Amino acid sequence: MGRFPALAGVDLDVSDSQIVLLSGHNGAGKSTLLRLCAGLVPLASGSAVVLGNDLGKSRSAVRRRVGLLGHETFLYEDLTVRENLDFWSRAAGATKEDGLSALDRLGVASRLHDVNVRGLSAGQRRRVSFAAMICRRPELWLLDEPHAGLDAAGRDTVDSLVTEAAAHGATVLFVSHELDRADALADRHLVIDSGIIVDETRRADTSTTDSDSVPLGAIPDA
Amino acid sequence: MRDVLLVAAKDLRIERRSRIGTAQVLPFALLVLLLFAFALDPDRGLLEAATPGLFWVTVLFSAVLALQRNFGIEAEDGIIDALRLCGMAPSSIYFGKVLALVVQLFALEFVLVIAVAVFYNLEFNGIPLLVVISLAATLGIAATGSIYGALSARLRSRDTLLPLLMLPLLAPVLISATRGSEIALRGEVGTGWSWAALLGLFASTYLIVGAVLFSPLLEDA
């Protein structure tokens, strides 16, 4: 991670079906932690186990089981919404129908399906990106500011999808700066500063046990 | 094979939609051929003798433009990360991109052959050998170019770096394709097949190298 590690000494266990909020200042290391969990960033030192896979040994096994919603759209601008969803769903082993169903869940109007992504607003692109992510049915959702750019209805849709995914066994890690909304959604709230978890709060009704704990990662000082 | 066709179809669809090939690469190639025709017109003998070389140099320069576009689209909006996450084998992505490029370059060469016939008033002999040479040379260019396209995809200097990396390595393709085409056009087909075989060997080697290297290249891109 270069001379100044984005993460240093993060020690984190996340259970199945948990919704975990990561917050902190810009540059605190939140997005890097998500990318690390997605297997996109190599470990400089320490160890990390995601969905039972050691990221130090093989990151490819993890990648196909996670869904990442980043700051970038992950969409081809010269393809239509339908063509993008068709490509990404089939690339991940899902079907065209899965892609269309995901668009429907995100509330992307059918009149937009044949519009080039280049012609969409930021909020519409965000919805399409989200649809491209969920059509793969990931087991671990990694969402970097999922509410950004969305209108009120879109934000409610994201919240309900996250809650539903967790209810069906998916684990959700998300970054947000809208703490009121995010806190209401999350089971746990971790505050990161300079690559270290400095504070943690848990929702009162959340109960986790060690037996169902799936270690996400433990990254000591680089 | 399904993923190879999926990637190739996606690339060709983007190309058809953006029209970079028809609106920019093809006019550029035709302009180069036309300028050579103007430059060498006083000496028709030299123009005729140089035609195979001029043709393949034009194809090479056009391939650089097509490759910059082909891998530029993967560098936008985090697409490379999405490709790494989607679970497709890197070799499938590589072969898909090579296939799409071969289709584009072959279509370009078809138009350029017509342009050569018109601008240079050339008669064509040994057409089966010319077709095989074109196919093998195009495959070699696409196989090599796709490796270096992936290597330079996320670099800010990729537009200038790609030709610097790629063109020296494609010198054997340029020489073999030019020699083979010269022989075919003279109607001495027999000896031309050895150049075609050399082109085939080069293309096969780079396809294998590309399939092996594309995974680490995608990681570093």
Coordinates of C-alpha atoms in Angstrom, one line a residue:
Chain A
M1 CA 0.0 0.0 0.0
G2 CA 2.9 2.4 -0.5
R3 CA 4.9 4.2 2.1
F4 CA 1.8 5.4 4.0
P5 CA -0.5 2.4 4.6
A6 CA -4.2 3.3 4.1
L7 CA -5.0 0.7 6.8
A8 CA -2.9 -0.1 9.8
G9 CA -3.9 -2.4 12.6
V10 CA -7.5 -3.0 11.6
D11 CA -8.9 -5.9 13.5
L12 CA -12.4 -6.8 12.4
D13 CA -14.8 -9.8 12.7
V14 CA -18.2 -9.6 11.0
S15 CA -20.9 -12.2 11.3
D16 CA -23.2 -13.6 8.7
S17 CA -26.2 -11.3 8.0
Q18 CA -24.7 -8.4 9.8
I19 CA -25.0 -4.8 8.4
V20 CA -21.9 -2.9 9.3
L21 CA -21.5 0.8 8.8
L22 CA -18.0 2.3 8.3
S23 CA -17.6 6.0 8.9
G24 CA -14.8 8.4 9.2
H25 CA -13.1 11.4 7.7
N26 CA -12.1 11.5 4.0
G27 CA -8.9 9.4 3.5
A28 CA -9.5 7.4 6.7
G29 CA -9.2 4.1 4.9
K30 CA -12.9 3.1 4.5
S31 CA -12.8 2.6 0.8
T32 CA -9.5 0.8 1.0
L33 CA -11.0 -1.6 3.5
L34 CA -13.9 -2.3 1.2
R35 CA -11.6 -2.9 -1.8
L36 CA -9.4 -5.1 0.4
C37 CA -12.4 -7.2 1.3
A38 CA -13.3 -7.4 -2.3
G39 CA -9.9 -8.9 -3.1
L40 CA -8.9 -5.9 -5.3
V41 CA -6.1 -4.7 -3.1
P42 CA -3.3 -7.0 -2.1
L43 CA -2.4 -7.4 1.6
A44 CA 0.9 -5.7 2.5
S45 CA 1.1 -7.7 5.7
G46 CA -1.1 -9.5 8.2
S47 CA -3.9 -11.7 7.3
A48 CA -7.5 -11.5 6.1
V49 CA -10.2 -14.1 5.7
V50 CA -13.3 -13.2 3.7
L51 CA -16.1 -15.7 3.2
G52 CA -13.8 -18.4 4.5
N53 CA -11.1 -17.6 1.9
D54 CA -7.6 -16.4 2.9
L55 CA -7.0 -13.3 0.9
G56 CA -3.2 -13.8 1.2
K57 CA -3.5 -17.0 -0.7
S58 CA -6.2 -16.5 -3.3
R59 CA -8.2 -13.4 -4.0
S60 CA -10.0 -14.7 -7.1
A61 CA -12.2 -17.1 -5.1
V62 CA -13.5 -14.2 -3.0
R63 CA -14.1 -11.8 -5.9
R64 CA -16.8 -13.8 -7.5
R65 CA -18.8 -14.0 -4.3
V66 CA -18.7 -10.3 -3.4
G67 CA -20.5 -7.3 -4.9
L68 CA -18.8 -3.9 -4.8
L69 CA -20.6 -0.6 -5.3
G70 CA -17.8 1.9 -5.6
H71 CA -17.5 5.5 -6.6
E72 CA -17.1 4.5 -10.2
T73 CA -20.1 3.2 -12.1
F74 CA -18.5 0.0 -13.5
L75 CA -20.7 0.6 -16.6
Y76 CA -19.9 0.9 -20.3
E77 CA -21.1 4.4 -21.3
D78 CA -21.6 3.5 -25.0
L79 CA -23.9 0.6 -24.2
T80 CA -27.5 0.9 -23.1
V81 CA -28.7 0.1 -19.6
R82 CA -30.1 -3.3 -20.9
E83 CA -26.9 -4.2 -22.7
N84 CA -24.8 -3.4 -19.6
L85 CA -27.0 -5.5 -17.3
D86 CA -27.0 -8.3 -19.9
F87 CA -23.2 -8.3 -20.1
W88 CA -22.5 -8.1 -16.4
S89 CA -25.1 -10.6 -15.4
R90 CA -24.0 -13.1 -18.0
A91 CA -20.3 -12.5 -17.2
A92 CA -21.1 -13.4 -13.6
G93 CA -22.9 -16.5 -14.6
A94 CA -26.4 -15.1 -14.0
T95 CA -29.1 -14.7 -16.7
K96 CA -30.5 -11.8 -18.7
E97 CA -33.7 -12.1 -16.6
D98 CA -31.7 -11.6 -13.4
G99 CA -30.4 -8.4 -14.8
L100 CA -33.8 -7.1 -15.8
S101 CA -35.3 -8.2 -12.5
A102 CA -32.5 -6.2 -10.7
L103 CA -33.3 -3.1 -12.7
D104 CA -36.9 -3.5 -11.7
R105 CA -36.0 -3.8 -8.0
L106 CA -34.0 -0.6 -8.3
G107 CA -36.9 1.2 -9.9
V108 CA -35.1 1.9 -13.2
A109 CA -38.0 2.8 -15.5
S110 CA -38.4 0.5 -18.5
R111 CA -38.2 3.6 -20.8
L112 CA -34.6 3.9 -19.7
H113 CA -33.6 0.4 -20.5
D114 CA -32.6 1.2 -24.1
V115 CA -30.9 4.5 -23.3
N116 CA -27.1 4.7 -23.4
V117 CA -25.6 5.0 -19.9
R118 CA -23.9 8.2 -21.2
G119 CA -27.3 9.8 -21.3
L120 CA -28.3 9.0 -17.8
S121 CA -28.2 11.3 -14.7
A122 CA -25.9 10.5 -11.9
G123 CA -28.7 9.1 -9.8
Q124 CA -29.9 6.9 -12.6
R125 CA -26.4 5.6 -13.2
R126 CA -26.1 4.8 -9.5
R127 CA -29.3 2.7 -9.6
V128 CA -28.1 0.8 -12.7
S129 CA -24.7 0.2 -11.0
F130 CA -26.5 -1.1 -8.0
A131 CA -28.7 -3.4 -10.2
A132 CA -25.5 -4.7 -11.9
M133 CA -24.2 -5.6 -8.5
I134 CA -27.2 -7.3 -7.1
C135 CA -28.0 -9.4 -10.2
R136 CA -24.9 -11.5 -9.3
R137 CA -26.5 -12.4 -5.9
P138 CA -23.3 -11.6 -3.9
E139 CA -22.9 -13.1 -0.4
L140 CA -21.0 -10.1 0.8
W141 CA -22.2 -6.6 -0.2
L142 CA -19.5 -3.8 -0.1
L143 CA -21.2 -0.5 -0.6
D144 CA -19.2 2.8 -0.8
E145 CA -21.7 5.6 -0.1
P146 CA -24.7 3.7 -1.6
H147 CA -27.1 6.6 -1.0
A148 CA -24.9 9.2 -2.8
G149 CA -26.7 10.9 -5.7
L150 CA -30.0 9.2 -5.1
D151 CA -33.4 10.8 -4.5
A152 CA -35.5 10.0 -1.4
A153 CA -37.2 7.1 -3.1
G154 CA -33.9 5.7 -4.3
R155 CA -32.4 5.9 -0.8
D156 CA -35.4 4.1 0.6
T157 CA -35.0 1.4 -2.1
V158 CA -31.4 0.9 -1.2
D159 CA -32.2 0.6 2.5
S160 CA -34.9 -2.0 1.8
L161 CA -32.6 -4.0 -0.5
V162 CA -29.8 -4.0 2.2
T163 CA -32.2 -5.1 4.9
E164 CA -33.6 -7.8 2.7
A165 CA -30.2 -9.0 1.7
A166 CA -29.1 -9.3 5.3
A167 CA -32.4 -11.1 6.1
H168 CA -31.5 -13.7 3.4
G169 CA -28.0 -14.3 4.9
A170 CA -25.8 -11.7 3.0
T171 CA -23.3 -9.7 5.0
V172 CA -23.2 -5.9 4.3
L173 CA -20.4 -3.5 4.9
F174 CA -21.1 0.0 3.8
V175 CA -19.6 3.4 4.0
S176 CA -21.7 6.4 4.6
H177 CA -21.4 10.1 5.6
E178 CA -25.2 10.3 6.2
L179 CA -25.0 9.0 9.7
D180 CA -28.6 9.4 10.8
R181 CA -30.0 7.3 7.9
A182 CA -27.0 4.9 8.0
D183 CA -27.2 4.3 11.8
A184 CA -30.8 3.4 11.5
L185 CA -29.9 0.7 8.9
A186 CA -26.8 -0.7 10.5
D187 CA -26.3 -3.4 13.2
R188 CA -22.8 -2.1 14.0
H189 CA -21.1 1.2 13.5
L190 CA -17.4 1.4 13.2
V191 CA -15.5 4.6 13.1
I192 CA -12.2 4.5 11.2
D193 CA -9.5 7.1 11.6
S194 CA -6.1 7.0 9.9
G195 CA -6.6 3.4 9.0
I196 CA -7.5 2.2 12.5
I197 CA -10.9 1.4 14.0
V198 CA -11.2 4.0 16.8
D199 CA -14.8 3.5 17.9
E200 CA -17.5 0.9 17.7
T201 CA -21.2 1.0 18.6
R202 CA -23.7 -1.8 18.3
R203 CA -27.4 -1.6 18.0
A204 CA -29.1 -2.7 21.2
D205 CA -31.2 -5.5 19.7
T206 CA -28.3 -7.0 17.8
S207 CA -26.9 -10.2 19.2
T208 CA -24.0 -12.1 17.8
T209 CA -22.2 -15.1 19.0
D210 CA -18.7 -16.3 18.3
S211 CA -20.0 -19.5 16.8
D212 CA -21.5 -17.8 13.7
S213 CA -18.7 -15.3 13.4
V214 CA -17.0 -15.1 10.0
P215 CA -13.7 -13.3 10.4
L216 CA -13.4 -10.6 7.7
G217 CA -9.9 -9.6 8.4
A218 CA -7.2 -8.8 10.8
I219 CA -4.6 -6.4 9.4
P220 CA -1.9 -5.5 11.8
D221 CA 0.4 -2.6 11.5
A222 CA 2.1 -2.5 8.1
Chain B
M1 CA -15.9 -20.1 -25.3
R2 CA -19.2 -18.5 -24.1
D3 CA -17.3 -15.8 -22.2
V4 CA -14.9 -15.2 -25.2
L5 CA -18.0 -14.6 -27.5
L6 CA -19.6 -12.4 -24.8
V7 CA -16.6 -10.1 -24.5
A8 CA -16.1 -10.0 -28.3
A9 CA -19.7 -9.2 -28.9
K10 CA -19.6 -6.5 -26.2
D11 CA -16.5 -4.9 -27.8
L12 CA -18.0 -5.0 -31.3
R13 CA -21.3 -3.5 -30.1
I14 CA -19.4 -0.6 -28.4
E15 CA -17.5 -0.1 -31.5
R16 CA -20.6 0.0 -33.7
R17 CA -22.3 2.4 -31.3
S18 CA -19.3 4.8 -30.9
R19 CA -18.3 4.6 -34.6
I20 CA -14.7 5.4 -33.7
G21 CA -13.6 2.8 -36.3
T22 CA -15.7 4.1 -39.2
A23 CA -15.5 7.8 -38.3
Q24 CA -11.8 8.0 -37.3
V25 CA -9.7 4.9 -37.8
L26 CA -10.9 4.1 -41.4
P27 CA -10.6 7.7 -42.7
F28 CA -7.1 7.9 -41.1
A29 CA -6.0 4.7 -42.9
L30 CA -7.4 5.9 -46.2
L31 CA -5.7 9.2 -45.8
V32 CA -2.4 7.5 -45.2
L33 CA -2.7 5.4 -48.3
L34 CA -3.8 8.4 -50.4
L35 CA -0.8 10.5 -49.1
F36 CA 1.6 7.7 -50.1
A37 CA -0.1 7.6 -53.5
F38 CA 0.5 11.4 -53.9
A39 CA 4.0 11.2 -52.6
L40 CA 5.1 8.3 -54.9
D41 CA 2.9 8.9 -57.9
P42 CA 5.7 10.3 -60.1
D43 CA 7.4 6.9 -59.9
R44 CA 4.7 4.4 -60.6
G45 CA 7.2 1.5 -60.4
L46 CA 8.2 2.4 -56.9
L47 CA 4.6 2.8 -55.8
E48 CA 3.7 -0.6 -57.1
A49 CA 6.8 -2.2 -55.5
A50 CA 6.2 -0.5 -52.2
T51 CA 2.4 -1.2 -52.1
P52 CA 2.5 -4.3 -49.8
G53 CA 4.8 -2.5 -47.3
L54 CA 2.6 0.6 -47.4
F55 CA -0.5 -1.4 -46.9
W56 CA 0.8 -3.2 -43.8
V57 CA 2.3 -0.1 -42.3
T58 CA -1.1 1.5 -42.7
V59 CA -2.7 -1.5 -41.0
L60 CA -0.2 -1.3 -38.1
F61 CA -0.8 2.4 -37.5
S62 CA -4.6 1.9 -37.7
A63 CA -4.3 -1.1 -35.3
V64 CA -2.6 1.1 -32.7
L65 CA -5.5 3.6 -32.9
A66 CA -8.0 0.7 -32.6
L67 CA -6.2 -0.8 -29.6
Q68 CA -6.0 2.5 -27.8
R69 CA -9.7 2.7 -28.0
N70 CA -10.3 -1.0 -27.3
F71 CA -8.5 -0.9 -24.0
G72 CA -9.3 2.7 -23.2
I73 CA -13.0 1.7 -22.7
E74 CA -11.9 -0.8 -20.1
A75 CA -9.9 1.8 -18.1
E76 CA -13.0 4.1 -17.7
D77 CA -15.4 4.0 -14.8
G78 CA -13.6 1.2 -12.9
I79 CA -14.4 -1.4 -15.6
I80 CA -11.2 -3.2 -15.0
D81 CA -12.1 -3.7 -11.4
A82 CA -15.5 -4.9 -12.5
L83 CA -13.9 -7.4 -14.9
R84 CA -11.7 -8.7 -12.1
L85 CA -14.7 -9.1 -9.8
C86 CA -17.1 -10.8 -12.3
G87 CA -15.4 -14.2 -12.2
M88 CA -14.6 -14.5 -15.9
A89 CA -11.3 -16.2 -16.7
P90 CA -8.7 -13.6 -17.7
S91 CA -7.8 -15.7 -20.7
S92 CA -11.4 -15.6 -21.9
I93 CA -11.3 -11.8 -21.6
Y94 CA -8.0 -11.8 -23.6
F95 CA -9.3 -14.1 -26.4
G96 CA -12.6 -12.1 -26.6
K97 CA -10.7 -8.8 -27.0
V98 CA -8.4 -10.4 -29.6
L99 CA -11.4 -11.8 -31.5
A100 CA -13.1 -8.4 -31.6
L101 CA -10.0 -6.7 -32.8
V102 CA -9.4 -9.3 -35.5
V103 CA -12.9 -8.7 -36.8
Q104 CA -12.4 -4.9 -36.8
L105 CA -9.0 -5.1 -38.5
F106 CA -10.1 -7.6 -41.1
A107 CA -13.0 -5.3 -42.0
L108 CA -10.6 -2.4 -42.2
E109 CA -8.2 -4.4 -44.4
F110 CA -11.0 -5.3 -46.8
V111 CA -11.8 -1.7 -47.4
L112 CA -8.1 -0.8 -47.7
V113 CA -7.6 -3.5 -50.3
I114 CA -10.4 -1.9 -52.4
A115 CA -8.7 1.5 -51.8
V116 CA -5.3 0.1 -52.9
A117 CA -6.9 -1.2 -56.1
V118 CA -8.4 2.2 -56.8
F119 CA -5.6 4.5 -55.7
Y120 CA -2.7 2.4 -56.8
N121 CA -4.4 0.7 -59.8
L122 CA -3.1 -2.6 -58.6
E123 CA -3.9 -6.1 -60.0
F124 CA -4.4 -8.8 -57.5
N125 CA -2.8 -12.3 -57.9
G126 CA -2.6 -15.2 -55.4
I127 CA -5.7 -14.2 -53.6
P128 CA -6.0 -17.4 -51.4
L129 CA -2.4 -16.8 -50.2
L130 CA -3.2 -13.1 -49.6
V131 CA -6.2 -14.0 -47.5
V132 CA -4.3 -16.5 -45.4
I133 CA -1.4 -13.9 -44.9
S134 CA -4.0 -11.2 -43.9
L135 CA -5.6 -13.5 -41.4
A136 CA -2.4 -14.7 -39.8
A137 CA -0.9 -11.2 -39.7
T138 CA -4.1 -9.7 -38.3
L139 CA -4.2 -12.4 -35.6
G140 CA -0.6 -11.7 -34.7
I141 CA -1.2 -7.9 -34.5
A142 CA -4.3 -8.4 -32.4
A143 CA -2.6 -11.0 -30.1
T144 CA 0.4 -8.8 -29.5
G145 CA -1.5 -5.6 -29.3
S146 CA -3.9 -6.9 -26.7
I147 CA -1.1 -7.8 -24.4
Y148 CA 0.4 -4.3 -24.6
G149 CA -3.0 -2.7 -24.6
A150 CA -3.7 -4.4 -21.2
L151 CA -0.3 -3.4 -20.0
S152 CA -0.8 0.3 -20.7
A153 CA -4.5 0.5 -20.1
R154 CA -4.5 2.6 -16.9
L155 CA -1.3 4.5 -17.7
R156 CA -1.8 8.2 -18.3
S157 CA 0.8 8.0 -21.1
R158 CA -0.8 5.0 -22.8
D159 CA -1.5 6.9 -26.0
T160 CA 2.2 7.4 -26.6
L161 CA 3.5 4.4 -24.8
L162 CA 1.5 1.8 -26.7
P163 CA 3.0 2.3 -30.1
L164 CA 6.5 2.5 -28.6
L165 CA 6.0 -0.9 -26.9
M166 CA 4.1 -2.6 -29.6
L167 CA 5.6 -1.5 -33.0
P168 CA 9.1 -2.9 -32.5
L169 CA 7.7 -6.2 -31.5
L170 CA 5.5 -6.3 -34.5
A171 CA 8.5 -5.8 -36.9
P172 CA 8.5 -9.6 -37.7
V173 CA 4.8 -9.4 -38.6
L174 CA 5.4 -6.4 -40.8
I175 CA 8.3 -8.0 -42.6
S176 CA 6.7 -11.4 -43.1
A177 CA 3.3 -10.0 -44.2
T178 CA 5.0 -7.6 -46.6
R179 CA 7.3 -10.3 -48.2
G180 CA 4.4 -12.8 -48.4
S181 CA 2.1 -10.2 -50.0
E182 CA 4.8 -9.2 -52.5
I183 CA 5.2 -12.8 -53.6
A184 CA 1.5 -13.4 -53.8
L185 CA 1.0 -10.3 -55.9
R186 CA 3.7 -11.4 -58.3
G187 CA 1.9 -14.7 -58.7
E188 CA 4.7 -16.8 -57.3
V189 CA 2.5 -18.4 -54.7
G190 CA 4.7 -21.4 -53.8
T191 CA 7.4 -19.6 -51.7
G192 CA 4.8 -17.3 -50.2
W193 CA 3.4 -20.0 -48.0
S194 CA 6.5 -20.1 -45.9
W195 CA 5.9 -16.5 -44.9
A196 CA 2.3 -17.4 -44.1
A197 CA 3.5 -20.2 -41.9
L198 CA 5.9 -17.9 -40.1
L199 CA 3.1 -15.4 -39.5
G200 CA 1.0 -18.3 -38.1
L201 CA 3.8 -19.3 -35.8
F202 CA 4.1 -15.8 -34.5
A203 CA 0.4 -15.4 -33.9
S204 CA 0.1 -18.8 -32.1
T205 CA 3.1 -18.0 -29.9
Y206 CA 1.7 -14.6 -28.9
L207 CA -1.8 -16.0 -28.3
I208 CA -0.3 -18.5 -25.9
V209 CA 1.8 -15.9 -24.2
G210 CA -1.2 -13.5 -24.0
A211 CA -3.4 -16.2 -22.4
V212 CA -0.8 -16.8 -19.8
L213 CA 0.2 -13.2 -19.1
F214 CA -3.3 -11.6 -19.2
S215 CA -4.1 -12.5 -15.6
P216 CA -1.1 -10.8 -14.0
L217 CA -1.6 -7.9 -16.5
L218 CA -5.2 -7.5 -15.4
E219 CA -4.1 -7.5 -11.8
D220 CA -1.5 -4.7 -12.4
A221 CA -3.7 -2.7 -14.8

